[in-house]
């Protein structure tokens, strides 16, 4: 009986895979069609950057539940269409990988040959987004071309589940479902507990989002936790690292703050601030990231109203002990 039950499970998994692929294909087709529409309007000099911005605002105002159509993402759709419109053979393959995979490939790869290489590789190996990023960073295309060889069998490890391959926040936005972008269950659990703790600190903290996406160029980045502080009237980004403190962690957090101040912060709000939480086997490190444009008086005000470092260190210790 167990074998028969396993057959049913496999039938369910196959159906899920087909459903996920179908939704993803529709999403890519949608982005392609929107990109084509915008591209033609721009080529005819009927639309400019301000019109695309107005379009994004119109969508947000009239259909607030529809996500993924910021002006930056609309311009990405235009770039996506223009990158492949003269290559119909490749344009068919694009629908077989996720939008995040496509973004990474057409924004990071310089030639159409390199893009085709990574598109086919992602489809063939069911690469997760992180694995694709790793292979591009390691110059796999260049090494393969120079060696004039086929891919090593060493690359052919166990493929991830198809659901993980298409665990793309854009798909969930498209279906108006909760965003489940998360590195792993442990990180997700730690973030949730830290979120609850911050909210318990007082009424000044208002929760904005978990794994909050910010867009820089053609790349997406995710902030672990984003709050708004009513007293300071600014966004507060929290980053949780389950390893030893490294200076580059602060650099990355400052990078996030610049993106928030440029694209998310309202005109009447103060510069965003960040709080970095690092925990390794020996100790807990808590560091603040503050804008250089802040006056000494404002810095003092920020530090007065922000959670005490010792309190955050203690909570970090408790989280990891649990």
Tab-separated table of C-alpha atoms in Angstrom:
chain	number	residue	atom	x	y	z
A	1	UNK	CA	0.000	0.000	0.000
A	2	UNK	CA	2.845	2.377	0.779
A	3	UNK	CA	4.016	2.185	-2.835
A	4	UNK	CA	0.542	3.060	-4.046
A	5	UNK	CA	0.292	5.944	-1.595
A	6	UNK	CA	3.678	7.177	-2.837
A	7	UNK	CA	2.280	7.139	-6.370
A	8	UNK	CA	-0.520	9.483	-5.260
A	9	UNK	CA	1.995	11.835	-3.639
A	10	UNK	CA	3.988	11.904	-6.874
A	11	UNK	CA	0.833	12.696	-8.863
A	12	UNK	CA	0.152	15.620	-6.492
A	13	UNK	CA	3.728	16.884	-6.806
A	14	UNK	CA	3.612	16.665	-10.597
A	15	UNK	CA	0.368	18.652	-10.674
A	16	UNK	CA	1.828	21.281	-8.341
A	17	UNK	CA	4.891	21.591	-10.539
A	18	UNK	CA	2.766	22.122	-13.632
A	19	UNK	CA	0.623	24.701	-11.844
A	20	UNK	CA	3.620	26.665	-10.574
A	21	UNK	CA	5.268	26.616	-14.000
A	22	UNK	CA	2.028	27.763	-15.638
A	23	UNK	CA	1.663	30.715	-13.237
A	24	UNK	CA	5.289	31.682	-13.741
A	25	UNK	CA	4.935	31.490	-17.530
A	26	UNK	CA	1.892	33.789	-17.380
A	27	UNK	CA	3.787	36.251	-15.183
A	28	UNK	CA	6.749	36.416	-17.569
A	29	UNK	CA	4.384	36.830	-20.522
A	30	UNK	CA	2.634	39.658	-18.679
A	31	UNK	CA	5.928	41.447	-17.998
A	32	UNK	CA	6.998	40.915	-21.616
A	33	UNK	CA	3.744	42.396	-22.953
A	34	UNK	CA	3.912	45.396	-20.631
A	35	UNK	CA	7.565	45.917	-21.554
A	36	UNK	CA	6.663	45.771	-25.256
A	37	UNK	CA	3.830	48.281	-24.783
A	38	UNK	CA	6.034	50.763	-22.893
A	39	UNK	CA	8.924	50.311	-25.325
A	40	UNK	CA	6.776	51.137	-28.337
A	41	UNK	CA	5.271	54.174	-26.621
A	42	UNK	CA	8.753	55.465	-25.778
A	43	UNK	CA	10.059	54.803	-29.296
A	44	UNK	CA	7.189	56.862	-30.707
A	45	UNK	CA	8.086	59.637	-28.253
A	46	UNK	CA	4.607	59.387	-26.782
A	47	UNK	CA	5.852	58.402	-23.326
A	48	UNK	CA	8.749	59.508	-21.157
A	49	UNK	CA	9.990	58.660	-17.690
A	50	UNK	CA	7.372	60.843	-16.023
A	51	UNK	CA	4.544	58.983	-17.785
A	52	UNK	CA	5.834	55.620	-16.554
A	53	UNK	CA	6.016	57.048	-13.039
A	54	UNK	CA	2.427	58.261	-13.396
A	55	UNK	CA	1.414	54.790	-14.591
A	56	UNK	CA	2.956	53.189	-11.475
A	57	UNK	CA	1.124	55.686	-9.275
A	58	UNK	CA	-2.141	55.083	-11.154
A	59	UNK	CA	-1.891	51.311	-10.630
A	60	UNK	CA	-1.119	51.786	-6.937
A	61	UNK	CA	-4.002	54.242	-6.453
A	62	UNK	CA	-6.651	52.300	-8.381
A	63	UNK	CA	-5.595	48.716	-7.652
A	64	UNK	CA	-3.591	48.831	-4.383
A	65	UNK	CA	-3.691	45.041	-3.999
A	66	UNK	CA	-1.740	44.633	-7.263
A	67	UNK	CA	1.978	44.581	-6.444
A	68	UNK	CA	5.179	44.489	-8.449
A	69	UNK	CA	4.460	47.459	-10.706
A	70	UNK	CA	6.650	50.228	-9.347
A	71	UNK	CA	8.138	52.615	-11.910
A	72	UNK	CA	11.499	50.845	-11.507
A	73	UNK	CA	9.980	47.469	-12.246
A	74	UNK	CA	8.047	48.857	-15.213
A	75	UNK	CA	11.305	50.153	-16.698
A	76	UNK	CA	12.834	46.721	-16.048
A	77	UNK	CA	10.039	45.151	-18.110
A	78	UNK	CA	10.884	47.511	-20.948
A	79	UNK	CA	14.577	46.594	-20.688
A	80	UNK	CA	13.656	42.890	-20.505
A	81	UNK	CA	11.621	43.081	-23.717
A	82	UNK	CA	14.251	45.108	-25.561
A	83	UNK	CA	17.026	42.691	-24.517
A	84	UNK	CA	15.361	39.698	-26.210
A	85	UNK	CA	12.898	40.989	-28.813
A	86	UNK	CA	15.272	40.131	-31.664
A	87	UNK	CA	15.890	36.607	-30.341
A	88	UNK	CA	12.567	34.687	-30.577
A	89	UNK	CA	14.227	31.366	-29.783
A	90	UNK	CA	15.444	32.656	-26.425
A	91	UNK	CA	12.231	34.538	-25.679
A	92	UNK	CA	10.453	31.177	-25.426
A	93	UNK	CA	12.940	29.898	-22.838
A	94	UNK	CA	12.486	32.992	-20.678
A	95	UNK	CA	9.083	31.762	-19.534
A	96	UNK	CA	10.615	28.605	-18.080
A	97	UNK	CA	12.599	30.397	-15.363
A	98	UNK	CA	11.438	32.867	-12.724
A	99	UNK	CA	11.425	36.658	-13.030
A	100	UNK	CA	14.129	36.978	-10.376
A	101	UNK	CA	16.317	34.590	-12.373
A	102	UNK	CA	15.633	36.595	-15.523
A	103	UNK	CA	16.462	39.862	-13.764
A	104	UNK	CA	19.791	38.516	-12.598
A	105	UNK	CA	20.713	37.227	-16.045
A	106	UNK	CA	19.798	40.202	-18.212
A	107	UNK	CA	21.179	42.743	-15.758
A	108	UNK	CA	24.496	40.985	-15.051
A	109	UNK	CA	25.346	39.305	-18.361
A	110	UNK	CA	26.817	41.394	-21.170
A	111	UNK	CA	26.263	39.330	-24.321
A	112	UNK	CA	23.288	37.444	-25.696
A	113	UNK	CA	25.439	34.283	-25.753
A	114	UNK	CA	26.132	34.581	-22.029
A	115	UNK	CA	22.464	35.218	-21.277
A	116	UNK	CA	21.387	32.193	-23.298
A	117	UNK	CA	23.984	30.070	-21.498
A	118	UNK	CA	22.637	30.920	-18.032
A	119	UNK	CA	18.976	30.705	-19.067
A	120	UNK	CA	19.489	27.160	-20.368
A	121	UNK	CA	21.631	26.221	-17.384
A	122	UNK	CA	19.041	27.495	-14.902
A	123	UNK	CA	16.284	25.540	-16.635
A	124	UNK	CA	18.389	22.408	-16.985
A	125	UNK	CA	19.676	22.353	-13.402
A	126	UNK	CA	16.630	23.886	-11.671
A	127	UNK	CA	18.969	26.428	-10.100
A	128	UNK	CA	17.752	28.412	-7.142
A	129	UNK	CA	18.249	32.173	-7.418
A	130	UNK	CA	21.216	32.072	-5.016
A	131	UNK	CA	22.902	29.255	-6.929
A	132	UNK	CA	22.491	31.138	-10.203
A	133	UNK	CA	24.003	34.259	-8.631
A	134	UNK	CA	26.913	32.193	-7.354
A	135	UNK	CA	27.612	30.682	-10.773
A	136	UNK	CA	27.523	34.086	-12.503
A	137	UNK	CA	29.846	35.554	-9.858
A	138	UNK	CA	32.254	32.656	-10.382
A	139	UNK	CA	32.347	33.403	-14.154
A	140	UNK	CA	31.130	29.932	-15.083
A	141	UNK	CA	30.305	31.064	-18.641
A	142	UNK	CA	33.808	32.446	-19.255
A	143	UNK	CA	35.481	29.384	-17.751
A	144	UNK	CA	33.339	27.045	-19.829
A	145	UNK	CA	34.012	28.981	-23.050
A	146	UNK	CA	37.760	29.228	-22.410
A	147	UNK	CA	37.944	25.519	-21.642
A	148	UNK	CA	35.807	24.785	-24.709
A	149	UNK	CA	34.185	22.036	-22.683
A	150	UNK	CA	30.832	20.878	-21.496
A	151	UNK	CA	29.656	21.463	-17.946
A	152	UNK	CA	31.368	19.286	-15.417
A	153	UNK	CA	29.256	16.536	-13.886
A	154	UNK	CA	30.318	17.948	-10.508
A	155	UNK	CA	27.799	20.748	-11.083
A	156	UNK	CA	25.015	18.260	-11.372
A	157	UNK	CA	24.050	17.956	-7.751
A	158	UNK	CA	20.604	17.066	-6.453
A	159	UNK	CA	18.108	19.490	-7.939
A	160	UNK	CA	16.015	21.473	-5.482
A	161	UNK	CA	12.279	20.963	-5.315
A	162	UNK	CA	10.495	22.771	-8.140
A	163	UNK	CA	8.534	24.832	-5.612
A	164	UNK	CA	11.801	26.207	-4.241
A	165	UNK	CA	13.049	27.008	-7.730
A	166	UNK	CA	9.994	29.186	-8.332
A	167	UNK	CA	9.728	30.520	-4.763
A	168	UNK	CA	9.803	34.001	-6.220
A	169	UNK	CA	8.302	36.978	-4.430
A	170	UNK	CA	7.096	38.319	-7.785
A	171	UNK	CA	4.959	35.212	-8.289
A	172	UNK	CA	3.377	35.691	-4.871
A	173	UNK	CA	2.792	39.387	-5.585
A	174	UNK	CA	1.186	38.418	-8.890
A	175	UNK	CA	-1.234	36.049	-7.126
A	176	UNK	CA	-1.748	38.494	-4.239
A	177	UNK	CA	-0.406	35.902	-1.792
A	178	UNK	CA	1.846	36.473	1.243
A	179	UNK	CA	5.527	36.880	0.351
A	180	UNK	CA	7.385	33.806	1.660
A	181	UNK	CA	10.876	34.845	0.586
A	182	UNK	CA	13.162	33.492	3.316
A	183	UNK	CA	16.657	32.095	3.369
A	184	UNK	CA	15.727	29.182	5.645
A	185	UNK	CA	13.342	28.188	8.403
A	186	UNK	CA	15.801	29.041	11.201
A	187	UNK	CA	16.364	32.567	9.885
A	188	UNK	CA	12.638	32.997	9.364
A	189	UNK	CA	11.929	31.927	12.954
A	190	UNK	CA	14.574	34.251	14.386
A	191	UNK	CA	13.250	37.187	12.363
A	192	UNK	CA	9.685	36.568	13.533
A	193	UNK	CA	10.725	36.429	17.181
A	194	UNK	CA	12.777	39.593	16.838
A	195	UNK	CA	9.827	41.298	15.147
A	196	UNK	CA	7.554	40.398	18.071
A	197	UNK	CA	10.163	41.639	20.544
A	198	UNK	CA	10.545	45.020	18.798
A	199	UNK	CA	6.779	45.504	18.793
A	200	UNK	CA	6.719	44.770	22.526
A	201	UNK	CA	9.214	47.572	23.217
A	202	UNK	CA	6.549	50.242	22.889
A	203	UNK	CA	3.891	51.803	20.700
A	204	UNK	CA	6.381	53.952	18.786
A	205	UNK	CA	7.421	51.054	16.535
A	206	UNK	CA	5.027	50.325	13.672
A	207	UNK	CA	5.704	47.209	11.600
A	208	UNK	CA	6.178	47.846	7.857
A	209	UNK	CA	7.408	44.546	6.435
A	210	UNK	CA	9.430	41.364	6.789
A	211	UNK	CA	11.978	40.495	4.084
A	212	UNK	CA	11.146	43.957	2.710
A	213	UNK	CA	12.223	44.275	-0.917
A	214	UNK	CA	14.171	47.289	-2.153
A	215	UNK	CA	15.191	47.735	-5.774
A	216	UNK	CA	18.541	49.137	-6.878
A	217	UNK	CA	19.044	49.163	-10.626
A	218	UNK	CA	18.017	45.741	-11.906
A	219	UNK	CA	18.736	43.966	-8.629
A	220	UNK	CA	16.516	43.173	-5.653
A	221	UNK	CA	17.633	43.214	-2.034
A	222	UNK	CA	15.742	42.136	1.068
A	223	UNK	CA	15.776	43.825	4.483
A	224	UNK	CA	15.064	41.384	7.310
A	225	UNK	CA	12.694	43.707	9.188
A	226	UNK	CA	11.465	47.218	8.469
A	227	UNK	CA	9.632	49.410	11.000
A	228	UNK	CA	8.499	53.000	11.199
A	229	UNK	CA	9.270	54.883	14.426
A	230	UNK	CA	6.564	57.423	15.244
A	231	UNK	CA	8.668	59.429	17.691
A	232	UNK	CA	11.675	59.765	15.389
A	233	UNK	CA	9.503	59.905	12.260
A	234	UNK	CA	11.793	57.651	10.270
A	235	UNK	CA	12.135	54.131	8.890
A	236	UNK	CA	14.150	51.684	10.988
A	237	UNK	CA	15.736	48.680	9.254
A	238	UNK	CA	16.852	45.630	11.257
A	239	UNK	CA	19.328	43.086	9.880
A	240	UNK	CA	19.895	39.824	11.739
A	241	UNK	CA	23.122	37.886	11.081
A	242	UNK	CA	23.751	34.461	12.571
A	243	UNK	CA	27.506	34.810	12.367
A	244	UNK	CA	30.434	36.888	13.601
A	245	UNK	CA	30.284	40.656	13.087
A	246	UNK	CA	32.011	41.834	9.910
A	247	UNK	CA	32.451	45.458	8.776
A	248	UNK	CA	30.841	44.604	5.431
A	249	UNK	CA	27.590	43.854	7.276
A	250	UNK	CA	27.375	47.532	8.222
A	251	UNK	CA	28.300	48.555	4.692
A	252	UNK	CA	25.423	46.503	3.316
A	253	UNK	CA	23.021	47.985	5.856
A	254	UNK	CA	24.069	51.520	4.910
A	255	UNK	CA	23.456	50.565	1.289
A	256	UNK	CA	19.908	49.546	2.238
A	257	UNK	CA	19.379	52.851	4.067
A	258	UNK	CA	20.365	54.834	0.974
A	259	UNK	CA	17.834	52.858	-1.074
A	260	UNK	CA	15.128	53.453	1.538
A	261	UNK	CA	15.833	57.187	1.698
A	262	UNK	CA	15.774	57.482	-2.076
A	263	UNK	CA	12.706	55.393	-2.885
A	264	UNK	CA	10.628	54.771	0.252
A	265	UNK	CA	11.091	57.673	2.676
A	266	UNK	CA	8.506	60.459	2.499
A	267	UNK	CA	9.640	64.061	2.052
A	268	UNK	CA	8.520	65.015	5.551
A	269	UNK	CA	10.315	62.096	7.231
A	270	UNK	CA	13.795	61.959	8.745
A	271	UNK	CA	16.657	59.867	7.289
A	272	UNK	CA	16.295	56.120	7.795
A	273	UNK	CA	18.387	54.325	10.401
A	274	UNK	CA	19.579	50.748	10.673
A	275	UNK	CA	20.228	48.333	13.504
A	276	UNK	CA	22.571	45.415	12.884
A	277	UNK	CA	22.269	42.345	15.123
A	278	UNK	CA	25.081	39.759	14.917
A	279	UNK	CA	25.393	36.606	16.973
A	280	UNK	CA	28.153	33.995	16.865
A	281	UNK	CA	29.107	31.310	19.364
A	282	UNK	CA	31.059	33.755	21.550
A	283	UNK	CA	29.137	37.003	21.742
A	284	UNK	CA	26.398	39.285	20.491
A	285	UNK	CA	27.121	42.508	18.611
A	286	UNK	CA	24.622	45.335	18.105
A	287	UNK	CA	25.539	48.318	15.915
A	288	UNK	CA	23.585	51.349	14.725
A	289	UNK	CA	23.851	52.681	11.164
A	290	UNK	CA	23.062	56.395	10.967
A	291	UNK	CA	23.063	58.816	8.057
A	292	UNK	CA	26.141	61.030	7.814
A	293	UNK	CA	23.881	63.994	7.112
A	294	UNK	CA	22.441	63.885	10.624
A	295	UNK	CA	23.377	66.692	12.995
A	296	UNK	CA	24.946	65.795	16.386
A	297	UNK	CA	21.684	66.847	18.035
A	298	UNK	CA	19.663	64.506	15.829
A	299	UNK	CA	22.109	61.631	16.408
A	300	UNK	CA	21.703	62.119	20.146
A	301	UNK	CA	17.917	62.144	19.753
A	302	UNK	CA	18.004	58.955	17.706
A	303	UNK	CA	20.113	57.119	20.273
A	304	UNK	CA	17.859	58.271	23.102
A	305	UNK	CA	14.738	56.800	21.527
A	306	UNK	CA	16.238	53.673	19.956
A	307	UNK	CA	16.260	50.354	21.871
A	308	UNK	CA	19.210	50.051	24.251
A	309	UNK	CA	22.089	47.993	22.823
A	310	UNK	CA	22.412	45.901	25.981
A	311	UNK	CA	18.730	45.015	25.819
A	312	UNK	CA	19.036	43.919	22.192
A	313	UNK	CA	22.161	41.887	22.954
A	314	UNK	CA	20.330	40.132	25.771
A	315	UNK	CA	17.410	39.315	23.485
A	316	UNK	CA	19.772	37.991	20.806
A	317	UNK	CA	21.368	35.712	23.377
A	318	UNK	CA	17.952	34.416	24.465
A	319	UNK	CA	16.827	33.784	20.872
A	320	UNK	CA	19.845	31.667	20.036
A	321	UNK	CA	19.757	29.843	23.361
A	322	UNK	CA	16.152	28.870	22.600
